[in-house]
Coordinates of C-alpha atoms and ligand atoms in Angstrom, one line a residue:
Chain Q
M1 CA 146.7 41.9 116.5
S2 CA 146.4 40.6 120.1
Y3 CA 149.7 39.1 120.4
S4 CA 152.9 41.2 120.7
T5 CA 154.9 38.0 122.2
L6 CA 155.4 34.5 121.0
S7 CA 155.1 33.0 124.5
S8 CA 151.6 34.5 124.8
I9 CA 150.5 32.5 121.9
C10 CA 151.7 29.5 123.1
E11 CA 150.4 30.1 126.5
E12 CA 147.0 30.8 125.2
S13 CA 147.1 27.6 123.0
E14 CA 148.0 25.6 126.1
S15 CA 145.2 26.8 128.2
T16 CA 142.5 26.8 125.7
G17 CA 143.5 23.5 123.7
I18 CA 143.3 25.8 120.4
P19 CA 146.1 25.3 118.2
F20 CA 148.7 27.9 117.4
W21 CA 147.4 28.5 113.9
Q22 CA 143.7 28.6 114.8
L23 CA 144.4 31.3 117.4
I24 CA 146.0 33.3 114.7
E25 CA 143.1 32.7 112.2
R26 CA 140.4 33.4 114.8
D27 CA 142.3 37.0 115.8
D28 CA 142.1 38.0 112.3
C29 CA 138.2 37.1 112.2
R30 CA 137.6 39.3 115.1
E31 CA 139.6 42.2 114.0
R32 CA 137.8 42.3 110.5
Q33 CA 134.5 40.7 111.6
V34 CA 134.4 38.0 109.1
S35 CA 134.2 34.1 109.5
E36 CA 136.7 31.6 109.9
D37 CA 135.9 29.9 106.6
E38 CA 136.5 33.4 104.9
V39 CA 139.6 33.8 106.6
F40 CA 140.9 30.4 105.7
E41 CA 139.8 30.9 102.2
T42 CA 141.6 34.2 101.9
M43 CA 144.8 32.4 103.1
R44 CA 144.4 29.7 100.4
G45 CA 144.2 32.5 98.0
M46 CA 147.6 33.8 99.1
Y47 CA 148.8 30.3 98.7
H48 CA 147.4 29.9 95.2
A49 CA 148.8 33.0 94.2
M50 CA 152.1 31.9 95.3
K51 CA 151.8 28.9 93.4
A52 CA 150.8 30.9 90.3
A53 CA 153.8 33.1 90.6
D54 CA 156.1 30.2 90.8
R55 CA 154.6 28.7 87.8
S56 CA 154.9 31.6 85.7
Y57 CA 158.6 31.8 86.3
D58 CA 160.1 33.0 82.8
P59 CA 163.9 32.4 82.5
E60 CA 163.9 35.0 79.7
L61 CA 162.8 37.9 81.7
R62 CA 165.4 40.7 82.7
S63 CA 164.7 43.6 85.3
A64 CA 164.7 47.2 84.2
S65 CA 168.3 47.7 85.4
G66 CA 169.6 44.4 83.7
M67 CA 170.8 43.4 86.8
T68 CA 168.4 40.6 87.5
G69 CA 167.0 37.4 85.6
G70 CA 167.7 34.1 84.5
E71 CA 169.5 32.6 87.6
G72 CA 166.7 30.4 89.1
A73 CA 166.9 28.4 85.4
K74 CA 170.5 27.8 86.2
I75 CA 170.1 26.4 89.5
E76 CA 167.2 24.3 88.2
A77 CA 169.5 23.0 85.5
Y78 CA 172.2 22.1 88.1
R79 CA 169.8 20.4 90.5
K80 CA 168.6 18.3 87.5
S81 CA 172.1 17.4 86.5
G82 CA 172.3 15.4 89.7
H83 CA 175.2 17.3 90.9
A84 CA 173.6 19.1 93.6
L85 CA 175.2 18.9 97.2
L86 CA 172.5 20.2 99.0
G87 CA 170.2 17.3 97.8
D88 CA 167.0 17.7 95.7
F89 CA 165.0 19.1 98.6
L90 CA 167.0 21.8 99.9
S91 CA 168.3 22.5 96.1
E92 CA 164.6 23.1 95.0
V93 CA 164.0 25.3 97.9
I94 CA 166.8 27.6 97.0
E95 CA 165.9 27.4 93.1
K96 CA 162.3 28.5 94.0
A97 CA 163.2 31.2 96.2
V98 CA 165.7 32.9 93.6
K99 CA 163.0 32.3 91.1
M100 CA 160.1 34.3 93.0
A101 CA 162.6 37.0 93.8
E102 CA 163.6 37.4 90.2
S103 CA 160.0 37.5 89.3
N104 CA 159.4 40.3 91.7
A105 CA 162.2 42.2 90.4
C106 CA 160.8 41.7 86.8
M107 CA 157.4 43.0 87.8
H108 CA 155.6 40.0 88.0
R109 CA 152.7 39.3 90.3
I110 CA 154.0 37.6 93.9
V111 CA 152.8 37.7 97.3
A112 CA 154.6 40.2 99.5
A113 CA 155.8 37.6 102.5
P114 CA 156.3 39.9 104.6
T115 CA 157.6 42.3 102.3
A116 CA 158.1 42.2 98.2
G117 CA 161.9 41.8 98.8
S118 CA 161.6 38.9 100.9
C119 CA 159.0 37.2 98.8
G120 CA 160.8 34.2 97.7
V121 CA 161.6 32.4 101.3
I122 CA 158.1 31.4 102.5
P123 CA 156.7 30.2 99.2
A124 CA 160.0 28.5 98.5
V125 CA 160.1 26.5 101.3
L126 CA 156.3 25.6 101.6
L127 CA 156.1 24.7 97.9
A128 CA 159.1 22.4 97.8
Y129 CA 157.8 21.0 101.1
E130 CA 154.2 20.1 99.6
D131 CA 155.8 18.3 96.7
F132 CA 158.7 16.5 98.8
R133 CA 156.3 15.1 101.4
G134 CA 152.9 15.0 99.5
A135 CA 151.5 17.5 102.3
E136 CA 147.7 18.1 102.4
E137 CA 147.1 21.9 100.9
D138 CA 144.9 22.5 104.1
E139 CA 147.9 21.7 106.3
I140 CA 150.1 24.0 104.3
I141 CA 147.5 26.6 104.6
K142 CA 147.4 26.2 108.4
S143 CA 151.5 26.7 108.6
L144 CA 150.8 30.0 106.9
F145 CA 148.9 31.1 109.7
V146 CA 151.7 29.8 112.0
A147 CA 154.1 31.9 109.8
A148 CA 151.7 35.1 110.1
G149 CA 151.8 34.9 113.7
I150 CA 155.1 34.8 114.0
G151 CA 155.3 37.7 111.2
E152 CA 152.7 39.7 113.4
V153 CA 154.7 39.5 116.5
L154 CA 157.9 40.7 114.9
A155 CA 156.0 43.6 113.2
E156 CA 154.6 44.5 116.5
T157 CA 157.5 43.9 118.8
A158 CA 160.6 44.7 116.4
C159 CA 159.9 45.4 112.7
I160 CA 159.6 43.9 109.3
A161 CA 161.0 46.9 106.9
G162 CA 164.3 47.1 105.7
A163 CA 164.2 50.8 106.0
Q164 CA 163.4 50.6 109.6
G165 CA 165.6 47.7 110.8
G166 CA 168.0 46.5 108.1
C167 CA 167.4 43.3 106.1
Q168 CA 167.1 41.1 109.2
A169 CA 163.7 42.8 109.4
E170 CA 163.0 41.5 105.9
I171 CA 164.9 38.3 105.1
G172 CA 165.3 37.5 108.9
S173 CA 161.6 38.0 109.2
A174 CA 160.7 35.7 106.6
A175 CA 163.1 33.1 107.3
A176 CA 161.7 33.1 111.1
M177 CA 158.3 32.8 109.6
A178 CA 159.3 29.9 107.2
A179 CA 161.1 27.9 110.3
G180 CA 158.3 28.0 112.2
A181 CA 155.9 26.8 109.4
V182 CA 158.0 24.0 108.7
A183 CA 158.4 23.0 112.3
F184 CA 154.6 23.2 112.5
L185 CA 154.3 20.9 109.3
E186 CA 156.6 18.3 110.7
G187 CA 154.6 17.8 113.6
G188 CA 156.6 20.1 116.1
D189 CA 154.6 21.5 119.2
N190 CA 154.7 25.0 119.8
E191 CA 157.4 25.2 121.7
T192 CA 159.1 23.8 118.7
V193 CA 157.7 26.3 116.3
I194 CA 158.9 29.3 118.2
H195 CA 162.4 28.0 118.7
A196 CA 162.6 27.2 115.1
A197 CA 161.5 31.1 114.5
A198 CA 164.2 32.2 117.5
L199 CA 166.9 30.1 115.6
A200 CA 166.4 31.7 112.2
I201 CA 166.4 35.4 113.7
K202 CA 169.2 34.9 115.6
D203 CA 171.2 33.6 112.4
L204 CA 170.3 36.7 110.5
L205 CA 170.4 39.2 113.2
G206 CA 172.1 42.5 112.1
L207 CA 171.9 42.0 108.6
T208 CA 172.4 44.9 106.2
C209 CA 170.2 46.4 103.8
D210 CA 172.3 47.8 101.4
P211 CA 170.9 47.6 97.8
V212 CA 172.6 48.6 94.9
A213 CA 171.2 51.6 93.2
G214 CA 168.5 51.5 95.9
L215 CA 166.7 48.8 93.8
V216 CA 165.3 45.3 95.3
E217 CA 167.7 43.3 93.3
V218 CA 171.4 43.0 94.9
P219 CA 171.7 41.6 97.2
C220 CA 168.2 41.0 97.6
V221 CA 167.6 38.3 95.1
K222 CA 170.0 35.7 96.4
R223 CA 169.2 36.6 99.8
N224 CA 166.2 34.9 99.4
A225 CA 167.9 31.6 98.7
A226 CA 170.1 32.1 101.9
G227 CA 166.7 33.0 103.9
A228 CA 165.2 29.9 102.7
A229 CA 168.3 27.8 103.7
V230 CA 168.5 29.0 107.2
A231 CA 164.7 28.4 107.5
M232 CA 165.2 24.9 106.9
T233 CA 168.4 24.7 109.1
A234 CA 166.5 26.4 112.0
A235 CA 163.8 24.2 111.6
E236 CA 165.6 21.1 111.5
L237 CA 167.6 21.9 114.5
A238 CA 164.3 22.7 116.6
L239 CA 162.9 19.4 115.3
A240 CA 165.7 17.6 116.7
G241 CA 165.2 19.3 120.1
V242 CA 168.0 21.8 119.8
R243 CA 166.8 24.9 121.7
S244 CA 167.8 28.5 121.7
Q245 CA 169.7 29.4 125.0
I246 CA 168.1 33.0 124.8
P247 CA 164.3 32.4 124.9
P248 CA 162.5 33.3 121.8
D249 CA 160.9 36.5 123.0
E250 CA 164.3 38.0 124.2
V251 CA 165.6 37.1 120.8
V252 CA 162.8 39.2 119.2
E253 CA 163.6 42.2 121.8
A254 CA 167.3 41.8 120.8
M255 CA 166.4 42.0 117.1
D256 CA 164.3 45.2 117.6
A257 CA 167.2 46.9 119.5
V258 CA 169.8 45.8 116.8
G259 CA 167.3 47.3 114.1
S260 CA 167.7 50.8 115.7
Q261 CA 171.4 50.2 116.1
I262 CA 172.0 49.9 112.4
P263 CA 173.4 52.9 111.1
A264 CA 170.7 54.7 108.6
C265 CA 173.5 53.9 105.7
L266 CA 172.5 50.6 106.1
R267 CA 168.7 50.8 106.0
E268 CA 167.7 50.9 102.2
T269 CA 169.3 54.4 101.8
A270 CA 171.8 52.8 99.3
E271 CA 174.5 54.7 101.1
G272 CA 176.7 52.0 102.5
G273 CA 177.8 48.5 102.2
L274 CA 177.4 46.7 98.9
A275 CA 175.8 49.8 97.6
V276 CA 178.8 51.9 97.6
T277 CA 181.2 49.5 96.0
P278 CA 182.9 50.4 92.8
T279 CA 180.9 48.4 90.7
A280 CA 177.8 49.4 92.4
K281 CA 178.6 53.0 91.9
R282 CA 179.3 52.3 88.2
I283 CA 175.8 50.6 88.0
Q284 CA 174.3 53.4 89.6
E285 CA 176.0 56.0 87.2
R286 CA 174.9 53.9 84.2
L287 CA 171.3 53.8 85.4
N288 CA 171.2 57.5 86.1
Q289 CA 172.4 58.4 82.6
Q290 CA 169.7 56.0 81.3
S291 CA 166.9 57.8 83.2
D292 CA 168.4 61.3 82.0
M293 CA 168.1 60.2 78.6
E294 CA 164.7 59.6 78.9
Chain N
M1 CA 148.8 45.3 111.1
N2 CA 146.5 43.2 109.4
L3 CA 147.4 39.5 108.9
F4 CA 147.1 40.0 105.3
D5 CA 149.6 42.6 105.4
I6 CA 152.0 40.0 106.6
I7 CA 151.2 37.4 104.2
G8 CA 150.2 39.4 101.4
P9 CA 149.4 41.9 99.8
V10 CA 149.4 40.0 96.3
M11 CA 151.1 42.8 94.2
V12 CA 153.5 43.2 91.1
G13 CA 156.7 43.9 92.2
P14 CA 159.6 44.8 92.7
S15 CA 158.6 47.3 95.7
S16 CA 155.7 47.9 97.7
S17 CA 156.4 51.7 98.3
H18 CA 157.9 52.3 94.7
T19 CA 155.5 50.2 92.7
A20 CA 152.5 49.0 94.5
G21 CA 152.1 52.4 96.4
A22 CA 152.6 54.3 93.2
V23 CA 149.7 52.4 91.4
K24 CA 147.6 53.4 94.5
I25 CA 148.4 57.0 94.3
G26 CA 147.5 56.9 90.4
F27 CA 144.5 55.0 91.3
V28 CA 142.8 57.4 93.7
S29 CA 143.9 60.4 91.6
R30 CA 141.6 59.2 89.1
R31 CA 138.8 58.6 91.6
L32 CA 139.5 62.3 92.8
M33 CA 139.0 63.1 89.0
G34 CA 135.7 61.5 88.9
C35 CA 136.4 60.6 85.2
D36 CA 138.9 59.1 82.5
I37 CA 141.9 60.9 82.3
R38 CA 142.9 62.6 79.0
R39 CA 146.5 63.9 79.8
A40 CA 148.6 63.3 82.3
E41 CA 151.8 65.0 83.2
I42 CA 153.8 62.8 86.0
L43 CA 156.5 64.5 87.9
F44 CA 158.9 62.8 90.1
Y45 CA 160.5 64.0 93.3
G46 CA 163.1 62.2 95.7
S47 CA 163.7 58.6 95.6
F48 CA 160.7 58.2 93.1
R49 CA 162.9 60.5 91.0
T50 CA 166.3 58.5 91.6
T51 CA 165.0 55.0 91.8
G52 CA 161.8 55.1 90.2
R53 CA 162.6 53.9 86.8
G54 CA 164.5 50.6 88.3
H55 CA 161.1 50.3 90.3
G56 CA 159.0 50.8 87.6
T57 CA 157.2 53.8 89.5
N58 CA 156.3 55.3 85.9
L59 CA 154.6 52.4 84.9
A60 CA 152.9 52.0 88.3
V61 CA 151.4 55.5 88.3
V62 CA 150.0 55.3 84.8
A63 CA 148.5 51.9 85.6
G64 CA 146.6 53.3 88.6
L65 CA 145.5 56.1 86.6
L66 CA 143.9 53.7 84.0
G67 CA 141.9 52.0 87.0
M68 CA 144.4 49.1 87.7
H69 CA 144.9 47.8 90.9
P70 CA 148.4 46.9 92.5
D71 CA 148.0 43.3 91.7
D72 CA 147.3 43.7 87.8
D73 CA 149.8 41.8 86.0
R74 CA 149.1 44.8 83.2
I75 CA 151.2 47.4 85.4
P76 CA 154.3 46.7 83.3
H77 CA 152.6 47.3 79.8
S78 CA 150.6 50.1 81.1
L79 CA 152.2 52.7 78.6
E80 CA 151.0 50.4 75.8
Y81 CA 147.4 50.3 77.6
A82 CA 147.6 54.2 78.2
K83 CA 148.3 54.5 74.1
R84 CA 145.3 52.1 73.7
A85 CA 142.9 54.0 76.0
G86 CA 144.0 57.3 74.4
M87 CA 145.5 58.8 77.5
E88 CA 148.4 61.1 76.8
V89 CA 151.4 60.7 79.2
E90 CA 154.4 63.0 80.1
F91 CA 157.1 62.2 82.6
G92 CA 159.6 64.6 84.2
N93 CA 160.9 65.6 87.4
V94 CA 160.1 68.2 89.8
E95 CA 161.4 70.0 93.0
L96 CA 158.9 70.2 95.8
K97 CA 159.1 71.9 99.1
D98 CA 159.0 69.9 102.1
A99 CA 157.8 66.7 100.4
H100 CA 158.1 63.1 101.5
P101 CA 161.1 61.5 99.7
N102 CA 158.8 59.1 97.8
S103 CA 156.3 62.0 96.2
V104 CA 155.0 62.3 92.5
L105 CA 153.0 65.6 91.3
L106 CA 150.3 64.9 88.9
R107 CA 149.0 67.4 86.6
L108 CA 145.9 65.8 85.2
T109 CA 143.0 66.7 82.6
G110 CA 139.9 64.8 82.8
V111 CA 138.1 63.7 79.1
D112 CA 135.5 66.5 80.6
G113 CA 138.1 69.0 80.5
K114 CA 138.5 69.3 84.3
K115 CA 141.9 70.1 85.3
L116 CA 143.3 68.9 88.7
S117 CA 146.8 69.0 90.5
I118 CA 147.7 66.3 93.2
V119 CA 150.8 65.6 95.3
G120 CA 150.8 62.0 96.3
E121 CA 153.6 60.3 98.8
S122 CA 154.1 56.6 99.1
V123 CA 154.8 56.3 103.1
G124 CA 155.7 52.8 103.7
G125 CA 154.5 49.6 103.0
S126 CA 152.4 50.0 100.3
L127 CA 150.4 53.1 102.4
I128 CA 150.2 56.5 100.8
N129 CA 148.8 59.9 101.2
I130 CA 147.4 62.3 99.1
A131 CA 149.3 65.6 100.4
E132 CA 147.9 68.5 98.2
I133 CA 144.9 69.1 95.8
D134 CA 145.3 72.1 93.5
G135 CA 148.1 73.5 95.8
L136 CA 146.4 73.2 99.0
S137 CA 147.1 70.5 101.6
A138 CA 145.1 67.6 101.9
N139 CA 146.7 64.7 103.8
F140 CA 144.2 61.7 103.5
T141 CA 144.8 57.9 102.5
G142 CA 142.2 57.2 100.1
D143 CA 141.1 53.8 102.3
N144 CA 137.7 56.0 103.3
P145 CA 135.3 58.4 102.0
T146 CA 136.9 61.9 102.4
L147 CA 135.6 65.3 102.9
I148 CA 138.0 68.4 102.0
A149 CA 136.6 71.7 103.0
H150 CA 138.5 75.0 102.4
N151 CA 136.8 77.7 104.3
D152 CA 137.3 80.8 105.9
D153 CA 139.2 80.8 109.3
E154 CA 136.2 82.3 111.7
P155 CA 134.2 80.5 114.1
G156 CA 131.4 78.0 113.3
H157 CA 132.5 76.0 110.2
V158 CA 133.6 73.2 111.7
A159 CA 130.4 72.9 113.7
A160 CA 128.4 73.4 110.5
V161 CA 130.1 70.6 108.9
T162 CA 130.2 68.1 111.5
S163 CA 126.3 68.7 112.3
M164 CA 125.6 67.9 108.9
L165 CA 127.5 64.7 109.0
A166 CA 125.7 63.9 112.4
A167 CA 122.1 64.8 110.6
E168 CA 123.2 62.2 108.0
H169 CA 124.2 59.5 110.5
I170 CA 127.8 59.8 109.4
N171 CA 130.6 58.6 111.7
I172 CA 134.0 60.4 111.4
A173 CA 136.9 57.9 111.4
T174 CA 139.7 60.9 111.5
M175 CA 139.5 64.9 111.2
Q176 CA 142.4 67.3 110.8
L177 CA 142.4 71.0 110.6
Y178 CA 145.1 73.6 109.9
R179 CA 145.1 77.0 108.5
K180 CA 147.8 79.0 106.5
S181 CA 147.2 82.2 108.7
R182 CA 144.7 83.4 111.1
G183 CA 142.0 84.8 109.7
G184 CA 142.9 83.5 106.5
T185 CA 141.7 80.2 104.8
A186 CA 141.4 77.1 106.7
V187 CA 141.3 73.5 105.6
M188 CA 139.2 70.7 107.3
V189 CA 140.1 67.0 106.0
I190 CA 137.4 64.4 107.5
E191 CA 137.8 60.8 106.8
T192 CA 134.3 59.2 107.2
D193 CA 133.0 55.6 107.7
Q194 CA 129.8 56.2 105.3
E195 CA 129.6 57.9 102.0
I196 CA 128.1 61.4 102.2
T197 CA 125.1 62.0 100.0
K198 CA 124.9 64.3 97.0
E199 CA 122.1 66.6 99.1
G200 CA 124.8 66.9 102.0
L201 CA 127.7 67.8 99.8
A202 CA 125.1 70.6 97.7
W203 CA 124.2 71.9 101.1
L204 CA 128.0 72.5 102.1
R205 CA 128.8 73.8 99.1
H206 CA 126.2 76.7 99.3
M207 CA 127.2 77.4 102.9
P208 CA 128.6 81.0 103.0
G209 CA 132.5 81.0 104.2
I210 CA 133.0 77.6 102.7
N211 CA 135.1 78.0 99.7
K212 CA 135.6 74.9 98.2
I213 CA 134.4 71.5 98.6
T214 CA 136.4 68.4 97.3
Y215 CA 134.8 64.8 97.9
Y216 CA 136.5 61.8 97.5
S217 CA 134.3 58.7 97.3
V218 CA 135.3 55.1 97.6
A219 CA 131.9 54.0 96.0
D220 CA 132.1 52.3 93.0
L221 CA 132.8 54.7 90.2
G222 CA 131.9 52.5 87.4
D223 CA 133.9 51.2 84.4
T224 CA 137.4 52.2 84.0
P225 CA 139.7 52.3 81.0
A226 CA 141.3 49.4 82.9
D227 CA 138.1 47.5 83.1
R228 CA 137.0 47.9 79.5
M229 CA 140.4 46.8 78.0
R230 CA 140.0 44.0 80.2
R231 CA 136.9 43.0 78.5
E232 CA 137.9 43.8 75.1
D233 CA 140.9 41.3 75.5
E234 CA 138.6 38.7 77.0
A235 CA 136.4 38.8 74.2
A236 CA 139.2 38.8 71.5
R237 CA 140.9 35.9 73.4
E238 CA 137.4 34.0 73.3
Q239 CA 137.0 34.6 69.7
N240 CA 140.6 33.6 68.8
G241 CA 140.0 30.6 71.0
E242 CA 136.7 29.8 68.9
V243 CA 138.3 30.5 65.6
R244 CA 141.3 27.9 66.6
E245 CA 138.7 25.3 67.7
A246 CA 136.7 25.6 64.4
E247 CA 140.1 25.1 62.7
K248 CA 141.2 22.3 64.6
R249 CA 137.6 20.6 63.6
R250 CA 138.2 21.4 60.1
S251 CA 141.7 19.8 59.9
Ligands
LIG1 S1 168.4 44.2 101.3 FE1 167.1 45.6 101.7 S2 165.6 45.7 100.1 FE2 167.0 44.1 99.8 S3 165.6 42.6 100.5 FE3 167.1 43.1 102.2 S4 165.7 44.5 103.5 FE4 164.8 44.3 101.4

């Protein structure tokens, strides 16, 4: 990947007239020596896999630990009851995010974006958007390149693994990528896109990674809903003209610094935070006994 | 990092290291075996042992050994598929020295009776490392063709191996050398961009001072049990479909 800053993508886009999404697409062409069509279709394949995963949600499924399953269906029922304060669109976003993350915990096929733990955020936002706006699929695919470009900068300059940088690296990165994608879809210019991403990162900076019993379930599943909502909020702010006072690339650098300052017990080791609450310890105990019995 | 590692890969959850990586370890091990597996003893270490069950690591390794890829939706049911394929599976735990926290020791017996023991590690994302083969260090990813040579620790063997590769126009991607003790056994692990020919491997095996050659090929090794069962299931589904169609027509 040739870009380690968000501003370098914007500058190149400005000077060449090539859109943000296409710079990212062409970068992959160069790297893997494949045609633009091929890269575009591979990305379409990713989007179709996201759609298929959303369609195949099964409310009856439970994870091996018993901690996860069935909650997405509850959100759907509540939305359909007409009580959703968030409105139909945002309520559908959080519903899809939880469904996807539940499917992941229950060993269904998903698309890691950027990780398996945060796989619900981007598809939730984009699938609901496609429905709501009646958007062209090709535009959604382009927005996935925008998201990927933001993700690549984060991977390069900060990090996208909970074990390395806490949950800001997973849910935070996913939210930043989704925010940028929506800002693009709504016609935002490059500056709007990267400010949407920066605003999302700022909202989730320092988030702990403290999964109960070390499993990608609690708090991960519901954090996907929160991440998706943050993404929508950040996109809306940026589209309204709100700007991050700290320039986006400085926000990314701060994220990197915070990632290494987060203590090891809050980086996927299950030795801090929610993972060491009395209830979490009881769950851990029960699971240990189960695996010993086998 | 590749673009489709950011949006992607398509995989069966829940964890890229404990599920997708574990499938890959199984898959690469089956390739190393070079034939179907009759019996697999699967021993977990570290975080594979403590959080493996919740992440489906056991199911994932078995799926890989059957030839499934990390995006195969049959992974959660791999134990049933193992039974169907006649692959015996046994799980346990193991203490390993200086091992990566996500490690598994596989003791495999092939349908041809060949035995192989492999230590695989899931090192982050869905990247893996094959750390040991038959008790000797290996260290390779399984993404490239890989040559592992165990030789006497004396001058000339590295040159002999690399000049054979040069003669076959094979480009070296990575190369590692290490030894247990001076003048003892040394190991060469060479990942290449092209496949090494049978003749090249035979030549190496006959070279004095070279005690063992292990070769990992990424070429298509033909049908896996996973492929065969997929075809059987598809055929059965088609037949069922036809039967149902016929019934519909009758009623
Ligand atoms: S809490 Fe940790 S494991 Fe869970 S989604 Fe966040 S980073 Fe991933």
